[in-house]
XYZ file of C-alpha atoms in Angstrom:
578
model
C 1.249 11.854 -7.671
C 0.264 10.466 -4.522
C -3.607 10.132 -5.075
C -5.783 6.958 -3.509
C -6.903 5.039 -6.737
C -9.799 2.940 -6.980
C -11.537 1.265 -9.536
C -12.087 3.134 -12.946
C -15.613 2.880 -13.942
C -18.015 4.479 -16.934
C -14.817 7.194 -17.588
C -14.284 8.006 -13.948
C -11.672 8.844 -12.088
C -12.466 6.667 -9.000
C -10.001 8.078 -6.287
C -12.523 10.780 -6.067
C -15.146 8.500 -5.661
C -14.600 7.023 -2.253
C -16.931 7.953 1.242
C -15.240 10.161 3.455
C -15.228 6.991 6.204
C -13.920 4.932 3.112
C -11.137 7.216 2.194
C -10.402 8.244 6.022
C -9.523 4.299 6.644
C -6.777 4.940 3.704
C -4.957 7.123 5.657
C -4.896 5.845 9.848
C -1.758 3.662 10.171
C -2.999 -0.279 11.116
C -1.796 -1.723 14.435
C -1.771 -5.575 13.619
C -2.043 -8.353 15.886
C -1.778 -12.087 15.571
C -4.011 -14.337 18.100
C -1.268 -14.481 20.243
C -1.782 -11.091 20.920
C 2.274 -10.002 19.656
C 2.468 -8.283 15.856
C 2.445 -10.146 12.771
C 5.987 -11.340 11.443
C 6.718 -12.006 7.867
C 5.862 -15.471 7.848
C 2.534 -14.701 8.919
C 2.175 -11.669 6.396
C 3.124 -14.275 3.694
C 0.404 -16.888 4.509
C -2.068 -15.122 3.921
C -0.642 -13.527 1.383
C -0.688 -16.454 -0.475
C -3.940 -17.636 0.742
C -5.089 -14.223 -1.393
C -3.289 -14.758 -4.285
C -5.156 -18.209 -4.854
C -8.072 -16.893 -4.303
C -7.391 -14.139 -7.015
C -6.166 -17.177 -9.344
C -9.830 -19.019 -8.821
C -11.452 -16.111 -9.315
C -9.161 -15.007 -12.631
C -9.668 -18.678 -13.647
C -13.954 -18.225 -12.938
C -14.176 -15.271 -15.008
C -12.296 -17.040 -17.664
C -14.926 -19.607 -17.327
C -17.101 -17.424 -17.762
C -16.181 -15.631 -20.810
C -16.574 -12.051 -21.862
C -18.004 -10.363 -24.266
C -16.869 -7.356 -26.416
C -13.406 -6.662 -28.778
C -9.999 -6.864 -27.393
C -9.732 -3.372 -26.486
C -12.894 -3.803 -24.213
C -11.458 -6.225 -23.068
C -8.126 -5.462 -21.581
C -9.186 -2.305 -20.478
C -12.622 -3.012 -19.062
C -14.518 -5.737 -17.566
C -17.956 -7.231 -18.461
C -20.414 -6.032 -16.157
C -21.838 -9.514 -15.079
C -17.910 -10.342 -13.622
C -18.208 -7.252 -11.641
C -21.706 -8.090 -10.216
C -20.573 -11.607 -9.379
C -16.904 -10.317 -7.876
C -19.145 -7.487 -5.911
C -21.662 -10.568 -4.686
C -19.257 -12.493 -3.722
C -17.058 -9.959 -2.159
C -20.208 -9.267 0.215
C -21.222 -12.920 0.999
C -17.417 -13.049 1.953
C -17.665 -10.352 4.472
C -20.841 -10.943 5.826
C -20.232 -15.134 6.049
C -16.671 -15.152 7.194
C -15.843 -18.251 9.551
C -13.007 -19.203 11.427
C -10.577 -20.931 9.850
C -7.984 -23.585 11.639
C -5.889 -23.133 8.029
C -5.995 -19.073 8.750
C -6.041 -18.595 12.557
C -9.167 -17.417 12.518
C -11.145 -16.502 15.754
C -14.541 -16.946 16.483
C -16.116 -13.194 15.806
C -15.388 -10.837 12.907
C -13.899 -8.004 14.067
C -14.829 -4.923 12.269
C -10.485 -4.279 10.641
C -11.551 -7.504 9.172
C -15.411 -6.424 8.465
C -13.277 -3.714 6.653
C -10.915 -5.543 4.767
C -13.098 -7.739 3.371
C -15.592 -4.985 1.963
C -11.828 -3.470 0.736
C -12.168 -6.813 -1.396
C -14.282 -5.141 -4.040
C -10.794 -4.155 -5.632
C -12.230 -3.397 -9.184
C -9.492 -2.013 -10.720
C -7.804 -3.714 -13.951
C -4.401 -3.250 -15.338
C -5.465 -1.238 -18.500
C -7.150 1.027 -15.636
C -4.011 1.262 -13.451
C -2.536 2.263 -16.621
C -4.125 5.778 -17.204
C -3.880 6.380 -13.954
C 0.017 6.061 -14.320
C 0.848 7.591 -16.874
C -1.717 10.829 -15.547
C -0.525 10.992 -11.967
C 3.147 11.011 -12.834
C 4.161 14.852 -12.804
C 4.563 15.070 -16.542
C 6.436 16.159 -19.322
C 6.407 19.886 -18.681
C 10.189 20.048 -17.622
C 11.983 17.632 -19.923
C 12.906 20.401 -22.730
C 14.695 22.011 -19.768
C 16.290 19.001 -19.219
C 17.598 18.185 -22.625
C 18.718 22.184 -22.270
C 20.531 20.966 -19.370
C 22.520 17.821 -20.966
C 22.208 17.746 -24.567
C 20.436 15.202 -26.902
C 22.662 12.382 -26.052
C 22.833 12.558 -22.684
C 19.096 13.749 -21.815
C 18.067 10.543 -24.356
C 20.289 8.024 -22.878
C 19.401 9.417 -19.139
C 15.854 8.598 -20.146
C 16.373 5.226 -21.285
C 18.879 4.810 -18.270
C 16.261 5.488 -15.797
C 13.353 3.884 -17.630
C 15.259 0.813 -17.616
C 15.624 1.259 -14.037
C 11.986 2.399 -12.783
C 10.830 -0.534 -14.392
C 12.894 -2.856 -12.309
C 11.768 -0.823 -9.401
C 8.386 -1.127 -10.042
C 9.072 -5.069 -10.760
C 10.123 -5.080 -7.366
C 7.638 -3.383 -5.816
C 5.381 -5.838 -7.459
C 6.646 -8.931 -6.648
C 6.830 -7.764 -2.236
C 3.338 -6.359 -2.646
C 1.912 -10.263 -3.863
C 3.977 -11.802 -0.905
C 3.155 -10.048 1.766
C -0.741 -8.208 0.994
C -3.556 -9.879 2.289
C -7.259 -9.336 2.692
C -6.599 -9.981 6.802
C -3.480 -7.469 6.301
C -3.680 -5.424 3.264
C -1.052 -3.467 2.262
C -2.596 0.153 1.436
C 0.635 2.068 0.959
C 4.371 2.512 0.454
C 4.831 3.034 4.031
C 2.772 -0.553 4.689
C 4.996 -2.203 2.516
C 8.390 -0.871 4.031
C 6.495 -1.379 7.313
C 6.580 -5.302 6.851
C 9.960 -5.365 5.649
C 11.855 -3.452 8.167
C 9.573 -2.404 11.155
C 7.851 1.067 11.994
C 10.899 3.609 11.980
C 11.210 2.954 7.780
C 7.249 3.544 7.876
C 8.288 6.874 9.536
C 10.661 7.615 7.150
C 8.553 7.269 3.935
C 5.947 9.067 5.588
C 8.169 12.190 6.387
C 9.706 12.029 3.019
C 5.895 11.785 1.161
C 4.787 14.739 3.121
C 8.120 16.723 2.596
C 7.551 15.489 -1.325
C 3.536 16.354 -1.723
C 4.187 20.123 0.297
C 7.141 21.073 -1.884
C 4.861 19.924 -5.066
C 2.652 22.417 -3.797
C 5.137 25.127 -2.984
C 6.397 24.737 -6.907
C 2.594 24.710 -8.487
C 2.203 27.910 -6.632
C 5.405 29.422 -8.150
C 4.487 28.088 -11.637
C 1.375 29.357 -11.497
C 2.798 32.973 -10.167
C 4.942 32.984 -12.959
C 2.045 32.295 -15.213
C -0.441 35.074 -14.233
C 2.618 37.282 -13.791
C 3.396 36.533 -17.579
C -0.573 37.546 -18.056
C 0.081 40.602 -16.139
C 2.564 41.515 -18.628
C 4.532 42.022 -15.328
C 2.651 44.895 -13.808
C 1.205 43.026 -10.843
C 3.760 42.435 -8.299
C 4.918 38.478 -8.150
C 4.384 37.546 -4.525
C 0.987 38.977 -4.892
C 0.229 36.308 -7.899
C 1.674 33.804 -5.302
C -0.644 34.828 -2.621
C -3.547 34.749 -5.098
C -2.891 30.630 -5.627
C -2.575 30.535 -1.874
C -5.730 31.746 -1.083
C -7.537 30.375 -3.684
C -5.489 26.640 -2.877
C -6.884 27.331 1.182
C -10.329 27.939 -0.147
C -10.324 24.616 -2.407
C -8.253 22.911 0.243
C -11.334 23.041 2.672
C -13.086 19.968 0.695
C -12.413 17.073 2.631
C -13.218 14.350 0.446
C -12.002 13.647 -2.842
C -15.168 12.284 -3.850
C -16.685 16.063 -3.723
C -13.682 17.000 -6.599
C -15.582 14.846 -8.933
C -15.012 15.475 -12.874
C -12.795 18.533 -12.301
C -10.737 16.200 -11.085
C -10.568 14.411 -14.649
C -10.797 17.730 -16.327
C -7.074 18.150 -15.364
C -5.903 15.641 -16.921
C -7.531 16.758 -20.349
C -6.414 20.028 -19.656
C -2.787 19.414 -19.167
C -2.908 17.266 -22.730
C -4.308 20.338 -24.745
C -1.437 22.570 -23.330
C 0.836 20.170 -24.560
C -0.434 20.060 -28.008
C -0.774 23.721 -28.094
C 2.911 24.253 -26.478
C 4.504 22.255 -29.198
C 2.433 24.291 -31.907
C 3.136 26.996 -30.529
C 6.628 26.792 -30.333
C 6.916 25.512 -34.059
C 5.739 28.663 -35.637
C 6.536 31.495 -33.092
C 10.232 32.560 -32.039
C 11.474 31.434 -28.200
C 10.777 34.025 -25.304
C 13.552 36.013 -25.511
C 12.313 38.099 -22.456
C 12.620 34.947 -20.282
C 16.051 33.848 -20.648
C 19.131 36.069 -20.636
C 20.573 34.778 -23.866
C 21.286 36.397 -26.962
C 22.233 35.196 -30.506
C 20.712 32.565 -32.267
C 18.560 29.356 -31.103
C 21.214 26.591 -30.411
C 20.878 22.738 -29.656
C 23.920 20.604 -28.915
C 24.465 16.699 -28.640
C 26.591 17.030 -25.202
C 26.369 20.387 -23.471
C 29.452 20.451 -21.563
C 28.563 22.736 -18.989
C 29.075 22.388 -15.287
C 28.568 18.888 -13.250
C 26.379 19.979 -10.781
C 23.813 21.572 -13.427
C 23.750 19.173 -15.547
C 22.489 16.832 -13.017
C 20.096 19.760 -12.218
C 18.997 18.703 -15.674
C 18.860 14.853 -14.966
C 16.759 15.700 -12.189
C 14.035 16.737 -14.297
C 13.625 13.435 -15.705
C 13.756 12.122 -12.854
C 10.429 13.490 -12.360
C 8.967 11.869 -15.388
C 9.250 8.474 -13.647
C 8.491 9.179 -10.133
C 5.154 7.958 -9.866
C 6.688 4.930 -7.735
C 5.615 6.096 -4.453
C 1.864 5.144 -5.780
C 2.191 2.629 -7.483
C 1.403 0.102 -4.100
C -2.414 2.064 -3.886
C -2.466 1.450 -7.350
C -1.984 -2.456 -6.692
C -4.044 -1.912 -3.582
C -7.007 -0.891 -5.775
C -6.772 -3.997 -8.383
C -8.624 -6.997 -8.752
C -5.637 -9.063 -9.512
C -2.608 -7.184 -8.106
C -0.738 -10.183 -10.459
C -1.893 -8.376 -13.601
C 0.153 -4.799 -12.376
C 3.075 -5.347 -14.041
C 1.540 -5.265 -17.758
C 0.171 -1.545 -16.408
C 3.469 -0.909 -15.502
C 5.640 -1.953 -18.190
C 3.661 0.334 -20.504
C 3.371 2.874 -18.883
C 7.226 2.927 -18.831
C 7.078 2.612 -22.103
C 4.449 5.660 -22.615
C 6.373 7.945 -20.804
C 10.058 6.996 -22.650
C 8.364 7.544 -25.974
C 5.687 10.537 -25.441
C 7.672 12.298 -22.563
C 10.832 12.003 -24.321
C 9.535 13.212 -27.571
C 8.066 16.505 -26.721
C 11.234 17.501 -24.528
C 13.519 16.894 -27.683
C 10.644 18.176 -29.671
C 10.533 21.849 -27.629
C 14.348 21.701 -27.268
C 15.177 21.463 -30.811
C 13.094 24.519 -31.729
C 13.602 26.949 -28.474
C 17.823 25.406 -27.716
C 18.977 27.609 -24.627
C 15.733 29.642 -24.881
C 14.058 26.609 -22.996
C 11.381 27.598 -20.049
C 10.689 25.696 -17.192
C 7.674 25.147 -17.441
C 7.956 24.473 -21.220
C 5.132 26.247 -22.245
C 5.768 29.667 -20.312
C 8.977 30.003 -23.194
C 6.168 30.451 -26.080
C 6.499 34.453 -26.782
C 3.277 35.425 -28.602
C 1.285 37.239 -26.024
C -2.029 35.565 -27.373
C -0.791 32.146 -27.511
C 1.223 32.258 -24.122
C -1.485 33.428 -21.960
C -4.111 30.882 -23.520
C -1.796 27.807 -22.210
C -1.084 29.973 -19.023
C -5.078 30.266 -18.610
C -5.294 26.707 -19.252
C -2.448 25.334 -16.955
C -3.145 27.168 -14.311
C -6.079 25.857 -13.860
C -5.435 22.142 -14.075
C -2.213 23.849 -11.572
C -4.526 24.542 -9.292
C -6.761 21.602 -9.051
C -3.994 18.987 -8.781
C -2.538 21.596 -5.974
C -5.571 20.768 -4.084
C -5.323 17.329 -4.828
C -2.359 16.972 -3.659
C -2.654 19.121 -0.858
C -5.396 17.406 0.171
C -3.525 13.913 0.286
C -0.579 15.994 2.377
C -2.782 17.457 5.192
C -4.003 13.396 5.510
C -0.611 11.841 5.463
C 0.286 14.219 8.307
C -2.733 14.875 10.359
C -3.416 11.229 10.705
C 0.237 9.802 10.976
C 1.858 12.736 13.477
C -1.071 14.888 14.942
C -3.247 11.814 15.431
C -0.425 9.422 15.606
C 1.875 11.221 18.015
C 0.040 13.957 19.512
C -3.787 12.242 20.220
C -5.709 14.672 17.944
C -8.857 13.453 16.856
C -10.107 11.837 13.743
C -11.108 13.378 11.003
C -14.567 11.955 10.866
C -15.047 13.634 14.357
C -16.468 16.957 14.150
C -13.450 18.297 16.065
C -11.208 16.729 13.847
C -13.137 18.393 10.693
C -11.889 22.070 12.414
C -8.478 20.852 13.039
C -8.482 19.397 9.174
C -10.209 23.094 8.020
C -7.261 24.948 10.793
C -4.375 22.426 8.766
C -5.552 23.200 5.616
C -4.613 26.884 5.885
C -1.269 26.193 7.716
C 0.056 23.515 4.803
C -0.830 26.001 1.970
C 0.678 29.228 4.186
C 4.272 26.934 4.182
C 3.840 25.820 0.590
C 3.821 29.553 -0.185
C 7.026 30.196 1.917
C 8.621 27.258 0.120
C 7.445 28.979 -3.420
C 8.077 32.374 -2.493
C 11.152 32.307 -0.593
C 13.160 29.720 -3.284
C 11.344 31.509 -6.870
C 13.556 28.936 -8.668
C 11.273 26.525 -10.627
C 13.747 24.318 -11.925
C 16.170 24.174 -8.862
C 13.356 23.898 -6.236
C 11.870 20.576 -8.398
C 15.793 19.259 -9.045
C 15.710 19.031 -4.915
C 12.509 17.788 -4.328
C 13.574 14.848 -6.871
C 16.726 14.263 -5.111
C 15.150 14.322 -1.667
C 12.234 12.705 -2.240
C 11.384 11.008 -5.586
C 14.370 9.558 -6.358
C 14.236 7.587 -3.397
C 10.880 6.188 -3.954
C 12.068 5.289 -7.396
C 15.449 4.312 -6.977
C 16.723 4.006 -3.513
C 14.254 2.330 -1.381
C 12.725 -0.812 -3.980
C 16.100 -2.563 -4.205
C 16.702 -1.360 -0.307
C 13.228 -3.449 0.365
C 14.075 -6.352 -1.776
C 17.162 -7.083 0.163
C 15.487 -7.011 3.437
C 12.491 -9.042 2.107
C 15.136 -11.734 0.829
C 16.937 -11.786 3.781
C 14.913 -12.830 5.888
C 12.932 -15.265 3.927
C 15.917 -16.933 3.375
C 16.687 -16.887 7.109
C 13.548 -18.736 7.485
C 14.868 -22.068 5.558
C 16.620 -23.047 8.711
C 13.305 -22.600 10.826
C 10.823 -25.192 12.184
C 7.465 -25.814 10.634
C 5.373 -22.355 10.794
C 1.955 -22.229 12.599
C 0.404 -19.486 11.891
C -1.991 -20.106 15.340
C 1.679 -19.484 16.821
C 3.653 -17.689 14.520
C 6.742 -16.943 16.596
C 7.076 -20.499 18.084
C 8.999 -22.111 14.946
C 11.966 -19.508 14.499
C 15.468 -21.301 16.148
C 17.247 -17.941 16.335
C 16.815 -14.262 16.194
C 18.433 -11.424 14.400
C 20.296 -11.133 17.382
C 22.395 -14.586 16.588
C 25.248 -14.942 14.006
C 23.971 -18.127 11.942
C 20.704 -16.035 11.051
C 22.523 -13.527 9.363
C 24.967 -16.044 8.267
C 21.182 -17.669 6.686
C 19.718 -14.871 5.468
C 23.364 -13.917 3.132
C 24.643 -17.660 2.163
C 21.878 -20.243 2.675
C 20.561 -19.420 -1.170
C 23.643 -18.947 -3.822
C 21.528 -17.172 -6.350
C 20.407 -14.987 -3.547
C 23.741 -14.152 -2.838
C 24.789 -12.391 -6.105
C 21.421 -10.840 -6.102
C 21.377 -9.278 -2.628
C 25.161 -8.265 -3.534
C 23.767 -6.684 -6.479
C 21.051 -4.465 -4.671
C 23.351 -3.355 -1.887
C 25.582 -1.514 -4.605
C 22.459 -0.746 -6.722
C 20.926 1.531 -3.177
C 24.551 2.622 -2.073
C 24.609 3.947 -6.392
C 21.138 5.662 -5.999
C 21.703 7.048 -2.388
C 24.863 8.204 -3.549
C 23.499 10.073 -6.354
C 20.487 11.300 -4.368
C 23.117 13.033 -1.722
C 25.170 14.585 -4.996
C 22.150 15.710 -7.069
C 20.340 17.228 -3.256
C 23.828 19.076 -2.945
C 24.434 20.593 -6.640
C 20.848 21.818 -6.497
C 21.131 23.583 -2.967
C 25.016 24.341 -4.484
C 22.795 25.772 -7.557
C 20.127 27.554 -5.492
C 23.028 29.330 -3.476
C 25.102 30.664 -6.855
C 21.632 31.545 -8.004
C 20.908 34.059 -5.180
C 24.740 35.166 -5.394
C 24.482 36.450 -9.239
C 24.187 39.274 -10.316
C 20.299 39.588 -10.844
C 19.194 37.092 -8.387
C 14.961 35.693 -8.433
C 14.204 38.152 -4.766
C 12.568 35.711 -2.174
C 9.054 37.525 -1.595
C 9.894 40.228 -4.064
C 7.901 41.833 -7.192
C 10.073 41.104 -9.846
C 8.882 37.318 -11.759
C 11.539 35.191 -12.072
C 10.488 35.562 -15.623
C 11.077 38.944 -15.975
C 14.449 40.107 -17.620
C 13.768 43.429 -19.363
């Protein structure tokens, strides 16, 4: 989900590879200023914005040069080793020789943001890297059978081609704002950074709250997953909150790591770990009968093409997939991370592409053999004791480590952007910050286990969290930031010459005057039809954000009204219908 990439190198996951003062920089929100002494406006963050990109085009153009050595596979997905020890020289002769520049504003002493930004030059990253880091982060494929359950063939395979279609243009847009407005004097490190340049500090506030709301609820629902796994290991004789508490504990014990760099290869384990359950679910589930035990059905295994079952649970379904592409709140670390940022979209378009045709296939694959017998996760429906508790032993490990992961990223967003923020705590380099981080820790995971326990409704709980949260990185907010970026760079054709020594001097009018807003709509005609085009396109995604957040809290409510509701906190697994 929501990990800090860096570079990939010799088969490592690099996000747990940074220093603790390295990946503590990451996460303290940047207070920008322009010689002038006021904050940067957009004209300034797209000077030097471009000043980067041609640097990134010498340097591309240098290595080509250069040449490289190796097959084509080497090739796009790793870089010689003599590019990366003349990109790391250079990076370091940049930031220990950097000059003032009339061209940049410069002033006469390097201050130690900029000391920092230009060491954050050694972006190392390529595109074939960014793309297994994709296609790992993203939450998976785990709850697409339950989504095809939900809809039917036709509509779960045209929903995924629906919103592949449009996380691809979202990523696109993402993109194209992070190569106007990133810069090695004012890098953008995050989603919040970019909506931060856009539209000012309350929208940086907003996808901060929503992150944090997104990464503690993840945790919540790997806690209840893996509940409902050991319970199913139990064979049901060990009460379910206590399985939750287990996680919880063991999540506050694993939690206490500060760094990611200290998760090291069982960081990467995870990921290999979460492929072999796949492989063994869909083995599994092609040579044993569904679990009966799981799902109060009876008769035979059905599949339809359209299930025409209630609105509001069908898009309890569509949710799901949701999930599959909601990776987009990374993806601006990812570019953050890469060498040349230009090169993201090729990472991106495949791993669209990945997750349509892999994700896809083993949801209708599980579907088609299991019908309404369909778990959530998919491979807590296998019935064979053996076989179930092998991927239950298996997932709930990887469970557990990306819990902490993500956890760990969670306690960061909000320790350094509200208690440190807000409320003055220290940093968590300090030594007092270290016991507020271990105190945090233990409060984060102790409401992730309310969430888990007090909602023991997989599927609903991660239909809301996608409605809340990750559709809105996805859908909602891209187009949202598109429209403000074009706004106001067409508002700028009406401006004087720009000085980036004086950056404000050169604007006519403010946002405060008619004929800048009358600019920033009419002055371009193309521009026009496509800002036109992206107000409807947020107003469609809020709009089903607000109706898919209501039929799953509609859903959660009707759940705990039936007749044999999950109990919040109680003994009896969700899994458990004997």
């Amino acid at each position: 989900m929501a990990f800090q990439p860096a570079a990939i190198e010799g088969g490592r996951d690099p996000r747990v590879h940074l220093s603790e003062k390295e990946e503590q920089d990451v996460y303290v929100p940047e207070n920008y200023h322009v010689p002038d002494g006021t904050t940067p406006n957009i004209e300034t963050y797209m000077h030097f914005a471009k000043i980067q990109r041609d640097r990134e085009a010498l340097s591309a153009k240098s290595d080509a040069e250069g040449g490289h050595s190796g097959g084509l596979i080497s090739r796009i997905f790793n870089r010689s080793q003599e590019s990366d020890r003349r990109s790391v020289a250079s990076a370091h002769s940049d930031a220990k020789n950097v000059a003032p520049s009339s061209e940049e504003g410069g002033s006469a002493l390097v201050t130690s943001s900029e000391y920092r930004a230009a060491s954050g030059a050694l972006r190392t990253a390529t595109w074939g890297s960014v793309f297994y880091l994709i296609t790992t982060d993203i939450l998976g494929p785990y709850s697409t059978p339950w989504a095809f359950q939900q809809v039917g063939y036709g509509p779960g395979v045209a929903c995924f081609f629906v919103f592949g279609i449009l996380a691809a243009y979202s990523g696109f847009l993402l993109w194209w704002m992070f190569l106007k407005l990133d810069s090695e004097k004012y890098p953008v490190k995050s989603f919040g950074d970019l909506g931060h340049r856009i539209y000012g500090r309350w929208f940086r506030h907003v996808c901060n709250i929503l992150q944090s709301l997104q990464l503690i609820i993840n945790v919540g629902i790997i806690i209840l997953g893996n509940g409902q796994g050991l319970s199913q290991m139990a064979n049901f004789k060990l009460c379910f909150v206590v399985c939750n508490i287990v996680w919880t504990l063991a999540g506050m014990i694993l939690g206490q790591i500060r760094t990611l760099q200290k998760f090291g290869k069982v960081a990467n384990l995870s990921i290999w770990l979460n492929i072999v359950v796949l492989i063994m679910t869909m083995a599994f589930v092609a040579n044993s009968p569904p679990n009966y035990n799981a799902i109060p059905y009876v008769g035979p295994v059905i599949t339809q093409a359209i299930n025409l079952q209630a609105f509001q649970d069908q898009l309890n379904g569509i949710m799901q997939i949701v999930f599959s592409y909601g990776g987009a709140m990374i993806f601006i670390e990812f570019m953050a991370e890469m060498r040349r940022p230009m090169d993201f979209w090729k990472a991106m378009a495949l791993s669209q592409i990945f997750i349509f045709v892999v994700y896809m296939f083993f949801g209708l694959f599980v579907y088609t053999y299991q019908g309404q017998y369909v778990v959530n996760p998919a491979n807590q429906g296998i019935s064979t004791y053996g076989l179930q508790t092998a991927t239950n032993a298996i997932s709930l490990t990887a469970g557990l480590i990306a819990a902490a992961l993500y956890g760990n990223i969670g306690v960061k967003v909000i320790y350094n952007n509200i208690l440190v923020e807000i409320f003055g705590f220290p940093q968590l380099t300090a030594s007092r910050g270290k016991r507020y981080f271990a105190i945090s820790v233990v409060v984060y995971w102790m409401i992730a286990f309310i969430i888990g326990s007090a909602i023991p409704q997989f599927s609903l709980l991660s239909s809301l969290v996608a409605a809340v949260c990750i559709f809105q990185f996805t859908y909602t907010f891209p187009p949202f930031m598109i429209l403000g970026y074009c706004m106001q760079l067409d508002a700028t054709k009406g401006d004087g010459q720009f000085d980036v020594n004086n950056p404000h001097a050169h604007r006519v009018d403010t946002w405060r005057d008619l004929s800048r807003w009358k600019r920033a709509f009419f002055a371009n005609f193309k521009n026009t039809f496509f800002n036109v085009w992206n107000i409807l396109l947020t107003l469609a995604c809020l709009s089903c954000a607000i109706l898919s957040a209501y039929s799953s809290i509609n859903s959660m409510v009707s759940a705990f009204k039936s007749s044999s509701p999950p109990p919040s906190f109680g003994c009896r697994s969700p899994l458990d219908n004997s």
